[in-house]
Short mmCIF file of N, CA, C and O in Angstrom, two decimals:
data_model
loop_
_atom_site.label_atom_id
_atom_site.label_comp_id
_atom_site.label_asym_id
_atom_site.label_seq_id
_atom_site.Cartn_x
_atom_site.Cartn_y
_atom_site.Cartn_z
N UNK A 1 -209.86 -161.86 81.46
CA UNK A 1 -207.84 -162.09 81.41
C UNK A 1 -206.95 -160.80 81.10
O UNK A 1 -208.16 -160.38 79.80
N UNK A 2 -206.84 -159.52 81.98
CA UNK A 2 -206.25 -158.95 81.67
C UNK A 2 -205.04 -159.14 80.98
O UNK A 2 -204.34 -159.82 80.92
N UNK A 3 -205.02 -158.11 79.97
CA UNK A 3 -203.45 -158.00 79.09
C UNK A 3 -202.30 -156.88 79.12
O UNK A 3 -202.08 -156.51 78.14
N UNK A 4 -201.89 -156.04 80.37
CA UNK A 4 -201.96 -155.20 80.53
C UNK A 4 -200.03 -155.76 80.39
O UNK A 4 -199.59 -156.54 80.62
N UNK A 5 -199.22 -154.85 80.22
CA UNK A 5 -197.73 -154.64 79.99
C UNK A 5 -196.94 -155.04 80.75
O UNK A 5 -196.16 -156.10 80.69
N UNK A 6 -197.43 -154.84 82.31
CA UNK A 6 -196.79 -154.91 82.93
C UNK A 6 -196.69 -157.03 83.31
O UNK A 6 -195.88 -157.75 83.31
N UNK A 7 -197.98 -157.38 82.56
CA UNK A 7 -198.49 -159.31 82.85
C UNK A 7 -197.40 -159.39 81.98
O UNK A 7 -197.01 -160.29 82.40
N UNK A 8 -196.94 -158.89 81.07
CA UNK A 8 -196.34 -159.55 80.22
C UNK A 8 -194.69 -159.62 80.30
O UNK A 8 -193.64 -160.51 79.68
N UNK A 9 -194.18 -157.85 80.56
CA UNK A 9 -192.70 -157.81 81.47
C UNK A 9 -191.75 -159.63 82.60
O UNK A 9 -191.60 -159.42 82.89
N UNK A 10 -193.82 -160.20 83.63
CA UNK A 10 -193.94 -160.31 85.02
C UNK A 10 -193.20 -161.94 84.34
O UNK A 10 -193.18 -162.59 84.66
N UNK A 11 -194.54 -162.54 82.90
CA UNK A 11 -193.84 -163.66 82.61
C UNK A 11 -193.88 -163.76 81.95
O UNK A 11 -193.38 -165.48 81.43
N UNK A 12 -192.21 -163.10 80.79
CA UNK A 12 -191.35 -163.92 80.36
C UNK A 12 -189.99 -164.08 80.77
O UNK A 12 -189.40 -162.78 80.93
N UNK A 13 -189.36 -164.77 80.57
CA UNK A 13 -187.91 -165.29 81.00
C UNK A 13 -187.42 -165.83 80.61
O UNK A 13 -187.82 -167.28 80.41
N UNK A 14 -186.44 -165.32 79.47
CA UNK A 14 -185.69 -165.19 78.67
C UNK A 14 -184.12 -166.19 78.74
O UNK A 14 -183.89 -166.39 79.89
N UNK A 15 -183.43 -166.80 77.77
CA UNK A 15 -182.56 -167.12 78.45
C UNK A 15 -181.42 -166.54 78.94
O UNK A 15 -181.41 -166.77 79.78
N UNK A 16 -181.13 -165.68 78.17
CA UNK A 16 -180.48 -164.32 79.29
C UNK A 16 -180.69 -163.79 80.49
O UNK A 16 -180.30 -164.34 81.37
N UNK A 17 -182.12 -163.56 80.69
CA UNK A 17 -182.70 -163.67 82.35
C UNK A 17 -182.51 -164.96 83.30
O UNK A 17 -181.78 -164.65 84.06
N UNK A 18 -182.87 -165.77 82.27
CA UNK A 18 -182.22 -167.11 83.45
C UNK A 18 -180.78 -167.57 83.45
O UNK A 18 -180.44 -167.98 84.92
N UNK A 19 -179.94 -167.19 82.68
CA UNK A 19 -178.86 -167.02 82.73
C UNK A 19 -178.15 -165.99 83.79
O UNK A 19 -177.29 -166.39 84.96
N UNK A 20 -178.64 -164.84 83.80
CA UNK A 20 -178.19 -163.50 85.24
C UNK A 20 -178.52 -164.19 86.15
O UNK A 20 -177.69 -164.66 87.53
N UNK A 21 -179.86 -165.03 86.76
CA UNK A 21 -180.67 -165.77 87.25
C UNK A 21 -179.63 -166.70 88.28
O UNK A 21 -179.49 -166.24 89.19
N UNK A 22 -178.98 -167.46 87.29
CA UNK A 22 -177.76 -168.21 87.58
C UNK A 22 -176.69 -167.71 88.62
O UNK A 22 -176.40 -168.65 88.99
N UNK A 23 -176.20 -166.98 87.53
CA UNK A 23 -175.03 -166.39 87.78
C UNK A 23 -175.23 -165.46 89.39
O UNK A 23 -174.34 -165.22 90.57
N UNK A 24 -176.36 -165.02 89.54
CA UNK A 24 -176.87 -164.05 90.83
C UNK A 24 -177.27 -164.99 92.14
O UNK A 24 -176.31 -164.49 92.43
N UNK A 25 -177.44 -166.74 91.54
CA UNK A 25 -177.14 -166.89 92.41
C UNK A 25 -176.38 -168.21 92.85
O UNK A 25 -176.05 -167.92 94.38
N UNK A 26 -175.63 -168.54 92.17
CA UNK A 26 -173.82 -168.47 92.54
C UNK A 26 -173.11 -167.64 93.40
O UNK A 26 -172.60 -167.88 93.98
N UNK A 27 -173.51 -165.92 93.24
CA UNK A 27 -172.83 -165.61 93.70
C UNK A 27 -173.92 -165.40 94.77
O UNK A 27 -172.78 -164.89 95.62
N UNK A 28 -175.11 -165.50 95.41
CA UNK A 28 -175.14 -164.85 96.68
C UNK A 28 -174.86 -166.21 97.25
O UNK A 28 -174.53 -166.23 98.32
N UNK A 29 -174.85 -167.93 97.13
CA UNK A 29 -173.76 -169.04 97.28
C UNK A 29 -172.61 -167.96 98.10
O UNK A 29 -172.13 -168.94 98.63
N UNK A 30 -171.96 -167.83 97.32
CA UNK A 30 -170.27 -167.61 97.65
C UNK A 30 -170.45 -166.41 98.64
O UNK A 30 -169.93 -167.04 99.45
N UNK A 31 -171.38 -165.86 98.70
CA UNK A 31 -171.03 -164.95 99.64
C UNK A 31 -171.84 -165.71 101.00
O UNK A 31 -171.88 -164.60 102.27
N UNK A 32 -172.74 -166.86 100.59
CA UNK A 32 -172.77 -166.59 101.71
C UNK A 32 -171.96 -167.75 103.22
O UNK A 32 -171.76 -167.54 104.15
N UNK A 33 -171.62 -168.43 101.61
CA UNK A 33 -170.12 -168.74 102.24
C UNK A 33 -168.50 -168.36 102.72
O UNK A 33 -168.65 -168.44 104.13
N UNK A 34 -168.84 -166.83 102.66
CA UNK A 34 -167.21 -166.15 102.28
C UNK A 34 -168.53 -165.34 103.97
O UNK A 34 -166.87 -165.85 105.31
N UNK A 35 -169.72 -164.82 103.87
CA UNK A 35 -169.99 -163.94 105.16
C UNK A 35 -170.08 -164.86 106.36
O UNK A 35 -169.57 -164.82 107.24
N UNK A 36 -170.60 -166.19 105.42
CA UNK A 36 -170.27 -167.79 107.07
C UNK A 36 -168.39 -167.95 108.13
O UNK A 36 -169.08 -168.02 109.13
N UNK A 37 -168.22 -167.69 107.02
CA UNK A 37 -166.77 -167.64 107.84
C UNK A 37 -165.86 -166.20 107.97
O UNK A 37 -165.05 -166.73 109.74
N UNK A 38 -166.52 -165.24 107.62
CA UNK A 38 -166.08 -164.34 108.68
C UNK A 38 -166.56 -163.54 109.89
O UNK A 38 -166.38 -163.43 110.61
N UNK A 39 -168.65 -163.86 109.95
CA UNK A 39 -169.10 -164.66 110.96
C UNK A 39 -168.13 -165.12 111.95
O UNK A 39 -168.43 -165.05 113.81
N UNK A 40 -168.04 -166.02 111.71
CA UNK A 40 -167.66 -167.77 112.59
C UNK A 40 -165.66 -167.10 112.99
O UNK A 40 -165.12 -167.53 114.27
N UNK A 41 -165.00 -166.95 111.69
CA UNK A 41 -163.82 -166.45 112.83
C UNK A 41 -164.01 -165.39 113.04
O UNK A 41 -163.12 -165.40 113.98
N UNK A 42 -164.09 -164.23 112.54
CA UNK A 42 -163.94 -162.97 112.87
C UNK A 42 -164.75 -161.76 113.67
O UNK A 42 -165.26 -160.99 113.75
N UNK A 43 -165.97 -162.50 113.88
CA UNK A 43 -167.69 -161.82 114.47
C UNK A 43 -168.23 -161.59 113.62
O UNK A 43 -168.94 -159.85 113.45
N UNK A 44 -167.84 -161.26 111.97
CA UNK A 44 -168.20 -160.00 111.02
C UNK A 44 -169.67 -160.51 110.61
O UNK A 44 -169.11 -161.61 109.99
N UNK A 45 -170.88 -160.21 111.74
CA UNK A 45 -172.09 -160.75 110.47
C UNK A 45 -173.04 -160.18 109.00
O UNK A 45 -173.69 -160.27 109.27
N UNK A 46 -172.29 -159.03 109.19
CA UNK A 46 -173.09 -158.04 108.30
C UNK A 46 -173.87 -158.87 106.35
O UNK A 46 -174.95 -158.54 106.04
N UNK A 47 -172.26 -159.04 106.61
CA UNK A 47 -172.28 -159.95 105.07
C UNK A 47 -172.53 -161.22 104.83
O UNK A 47 -173.33 -161.30 103.52
N UNK A 48 -173.08 -161.68 105.72
CA UNK A 48 -174.19 -162.76 106.74
C UNK A 48 -175.61 -163.07 105.95
O UNK A 48 -176.12 -162.99 105.34
N UNK A 49 -175.64 -161.54 106.80
CA UNK A 49 -177.40 -160.85 107.05
C UNK A 49 -177.27 -160.51 105.78
O UNK A 49 -178.86 -160.87 104.97
N UNK A 50 -176.44 -160.05 105.02
CA UNK A 50 -176.97 -159.46 103.45
C UNK A 50 -177.08 -160.90 102.02
O UNK A 50 -178.18 -161.24 101.78
N UNK A 51 -176.82 -161.79 102.60
CA UNK A 51 -176.52 -163.15 101.96
C UNK A 51 -177.95 -164.27 101.61
O UNK A 51 -178.72 -164.39 100.83
N UNK A 52 -178.31 -164.39 103.35
CA UNK A 52 -179.10 -164.37 103.73
C UNK A 52 -180.70 -163.58 103.21
O UNK A 52 -181.42 -164.93 103.05
N UNK A 53 -180.33 -162.41 103.40
CA UNK A 53 -181.75 -161.50 103.02
C UNK A 53 -182.37 -162.02 101.61
O UNK A 53 -183.03 -162.70 101.35
N UNK A 54 -180.17 -162.36 100.72
CA UNK A 54 -181.19 -162.27 99.47
C UNK A 54 -181.52 -163.84 98.95
O UNK A 54 -182.70 -164.19 97.74
N UNK A 55 -181.07 -164.79 99.76
CA UNK A 55 -181.41 -166.29 99.62
C UNK A 55 -182.12 -166.55 99.62
O UNK A 55 -182.96 -167.77 99.04
N UNK A 56 -183.37 -165.78 100.69
CA UNK A 56 -185.35 -165.98 101.12
C UNK A 56 -185.52 -165.27 100.11
O UNK A 56 -186.75 -165.84 100.56
N UNK A 57 -185.35 -164.36 99.30
CA UNK A 57 -186.34 -164.25 98.77
C UNK A 57 -185.54 -164.08 97.02
O UNK A 57 -184.87 -162.93 97.06
N UNK A 58 -185.20 -165.00 97.13
CA UNK A 58 -184.67 -164.83 95.28
C UNK A 58 -186.17 -164.28 94.07
O UNK A 58 -184.98 -163.85 93.08
N UNK A 59 -186.83 -164.13 94.39
CA UNK A 59 -188.17 -163.06 93.38
C UNK A 59 -186.76 -161.44 93.26
O UNK A 59 -187.38 -160.85 92.34
N UNK A 60 -186.31 -161.14 94.49
CA UNK A 60 -185.34 -160.10 94.23
C UNK A 60 -184.95 -160.23 92.82
O UNK A 60 -184.48 -159.52 92.47
N UNK A 61 -183.66 -161.84 92.84
CA UNK A 61 -182.73 -161.87 91.86
C UNK A 61 -183.25 -162.12 91.14
O UNK A 61 -182.41 -161.72 90.18
N UNK A 62 -184.51 -162.63 90.65
CA UNK A 62 -185.36 -162.45 89.51
C UNK A 62 -185.58 -161.44 88.73
O UNK A 62 -184.98 -160.89 87.68
N UNK A 63 -185.87 -160.38 89.62
CA UNK A 63 -185.93 -159.23 88.67
C UNK A 63 -185.00 -158.48 88.21
O UNK A 63 -184.84 -157.98 87.72
N UNK A 64 -183.92 -158.89 88.90
CA UNK A 64 -182.00 -157.25 88.82
C UNK A 64 -181.64 -158.93 87.72
O UNK A 64 -181.40 -157.76 87.11
N UNK A 65 -182.13 -160.00 87.99
CA UNK A 65 -181.57 -160.42 86.23
C UNK A 65 -182.52 -160.07 84.83
O UNK A 65 -182.41 -159.71 84.35
N UNK A 66 -183.74 -159.67 85.70
CA UNK A 66 -184.66 -159.68 84.24
C UNK A 66 -184.47 -157.81 84.13
O UNK A 66 -184.28 -157.20 83.13
N UNK A 67 -184.22 -157.25 85.05
CA UNK A 67 -183.38 -155.60 84.37
C UNK A 67 -181.42 -155.91 83.21
O UNK A 67 -181.79 -155.56 82.56
N UNK A 68 -180.89 -156.77 84.33
CA UNK A 68 -180.05 -156.82 84.27
C UNK A 68 -180.05 -156.74 82.36
O UNK A 68 -178.59 -156.93 81.28
N UNK A 69 -180.74 -157.90 81.94
CA UNK A 69 -181.13 -158.19 80.36
C UNK A 69 -182.01 -157.32 79.99
O UNK A 69 -180.95 -157.23 78.11
N UNK A 70 -182.38 -156.68 80.28
CA UNK A 70 -182.87 -155.11 79.86
C UNK A 70 -181.98 -154.49 78.90
O UNK A 70 -181.53 -154.03 78.18
N UNK A 71 -180.70 -153.91 80.35
CA UNK A 71 -179.54 -153.37 80.03
C UNK A 71 -179.63 -153.95 79.17
O UNK A 71 -178.13 -153.04 78.19
N UNK A 72 -178.09 -155.06 78.93
CA UNK A 72 -177.76 -155.98 78.16
C UNK A 72 -178.63 -155.89 76.62
O UNK A 72 -178.04 -155.44 75.46
N UNK A 73 -179.65 -155.75 76.68
CA UNK A 73 -180.59 -155.56 75.34
C UNK A 73 -180.08 -154.31 74.94
O UNK A 73 -180.14 -154.48 73.77
N UNK A 74 -180.77 -153.79 76.07
CA UNK A 74 -180.02 -152.40 75.47
C UNK A 74 -179.19 -151.78 74.58
O UNK A 74 -178.78 -150.89 73.77
N UNK A 75 -178.48 -152.25 75.11
CA UNK A 75 -176.29 -152.43 74.54
C UNK A 75 -176.65 -152.71 73.53
O UNK A 75 -175.45 -152.51 72.67
N UNK A 76 -176.69 -154.11 73.40
CA UNK A 76 -176.52 -154.45 71.66
C UNK A 76 -177.27 -153.69 70.65
O UNK A 76 -177.26 -153.53 69.46
N UNK A 77 -178.59 -153.71 70.58
CA UNK A 77 -179.59 -153.02 69.92
C UNK A 77 -179.96 -151.42 70.12
O UNK A 77 -178.84 -150.30 68.76
N UNK A 78 -179.08 -150.23 70.96
CA UNK A 78 -178.80 -148.97 70.66
C UNK A 78 -177.18 -149.34 69.25
O UNK A 78 -177.87 -148.19 68.06
N UNK A 79 -176.57 -149.65 69.11
CA UNK A 79 -175.15 -149.81 68.02
C UNK A 79 -176.16 -149.72 66.78
O UNK A 79 -175.28 -149.20 65.74
N UNK A 80 -177.06 -150.25 66.81
CA UNK A 80 -177.42 -151.28 65.63
C UNK A 80 -177.99 -150.10 65.04
O UNK A 80 -178.07 -149.65 63.83
N UNK A 81 -178.70 -149.67 65.99
CA UNK A 81 -179.52 -148.67 65.08
C UNK A 81 -179.28 -147.59 64.87
O UNK A 81 -179.58 -146.73 64.08
N UNK A 82 -178.57 -146.88 65.91
CA UNK A 82 -177.59 -145.74 65.49
C UNK A 82 -176.53 -146.01 64.09
O UNK A 82 -177.08 -144.90 63.38
N UNK A 83 -176.44 -146.85 63.63
CA UNK A 83 -176.30 -147.32 62.77
C UNK A 83 -176.88 -147.57 60.97
O UNK A 83 -176.28 -146.82 60.11
N UNK A 84 -178.06 -147.47 61.35
CA UNK A 84 -178.77 -147.61 60.94
C UNK A 84 -179.49 -146.11 60.50
O UNK A 84 -180.77 -145.91 59.52
N UNK A 85 -179.98 -144.88 61.37
CA UNK A 85 -180.11 -143.79 61.16
C UNK A 85 -179.31 -142.92 60.83
O UNK A 85 -180.20 -142.37 59.78
N UNK A 86 -177.47 -143.14 60.18
CA UNK A 86 -177.15 -142.38 59.40
C UNK A 86 -177.22 -142.16 58.19
O UNK A 86 -177.80 -143.31 58.09
#
């Protein structure tokens, strides 16, 4: 069993990451609905194509959710670190 840092980041999904993933999935569903309406009524197909691409590969959304969770953690921790450094 290899234990490099990439395996740790890929295997851990915290509650914040899962919450962001759920929100991103709801956004994708909204994009699909809006895209299908625009596609059928006005012939605008690119919005539906983007929504379908994201819906077909949810791992992209999970990776994006993990990245957003890391950014949120950094935004939370950096002010605390700065306060105790001074």
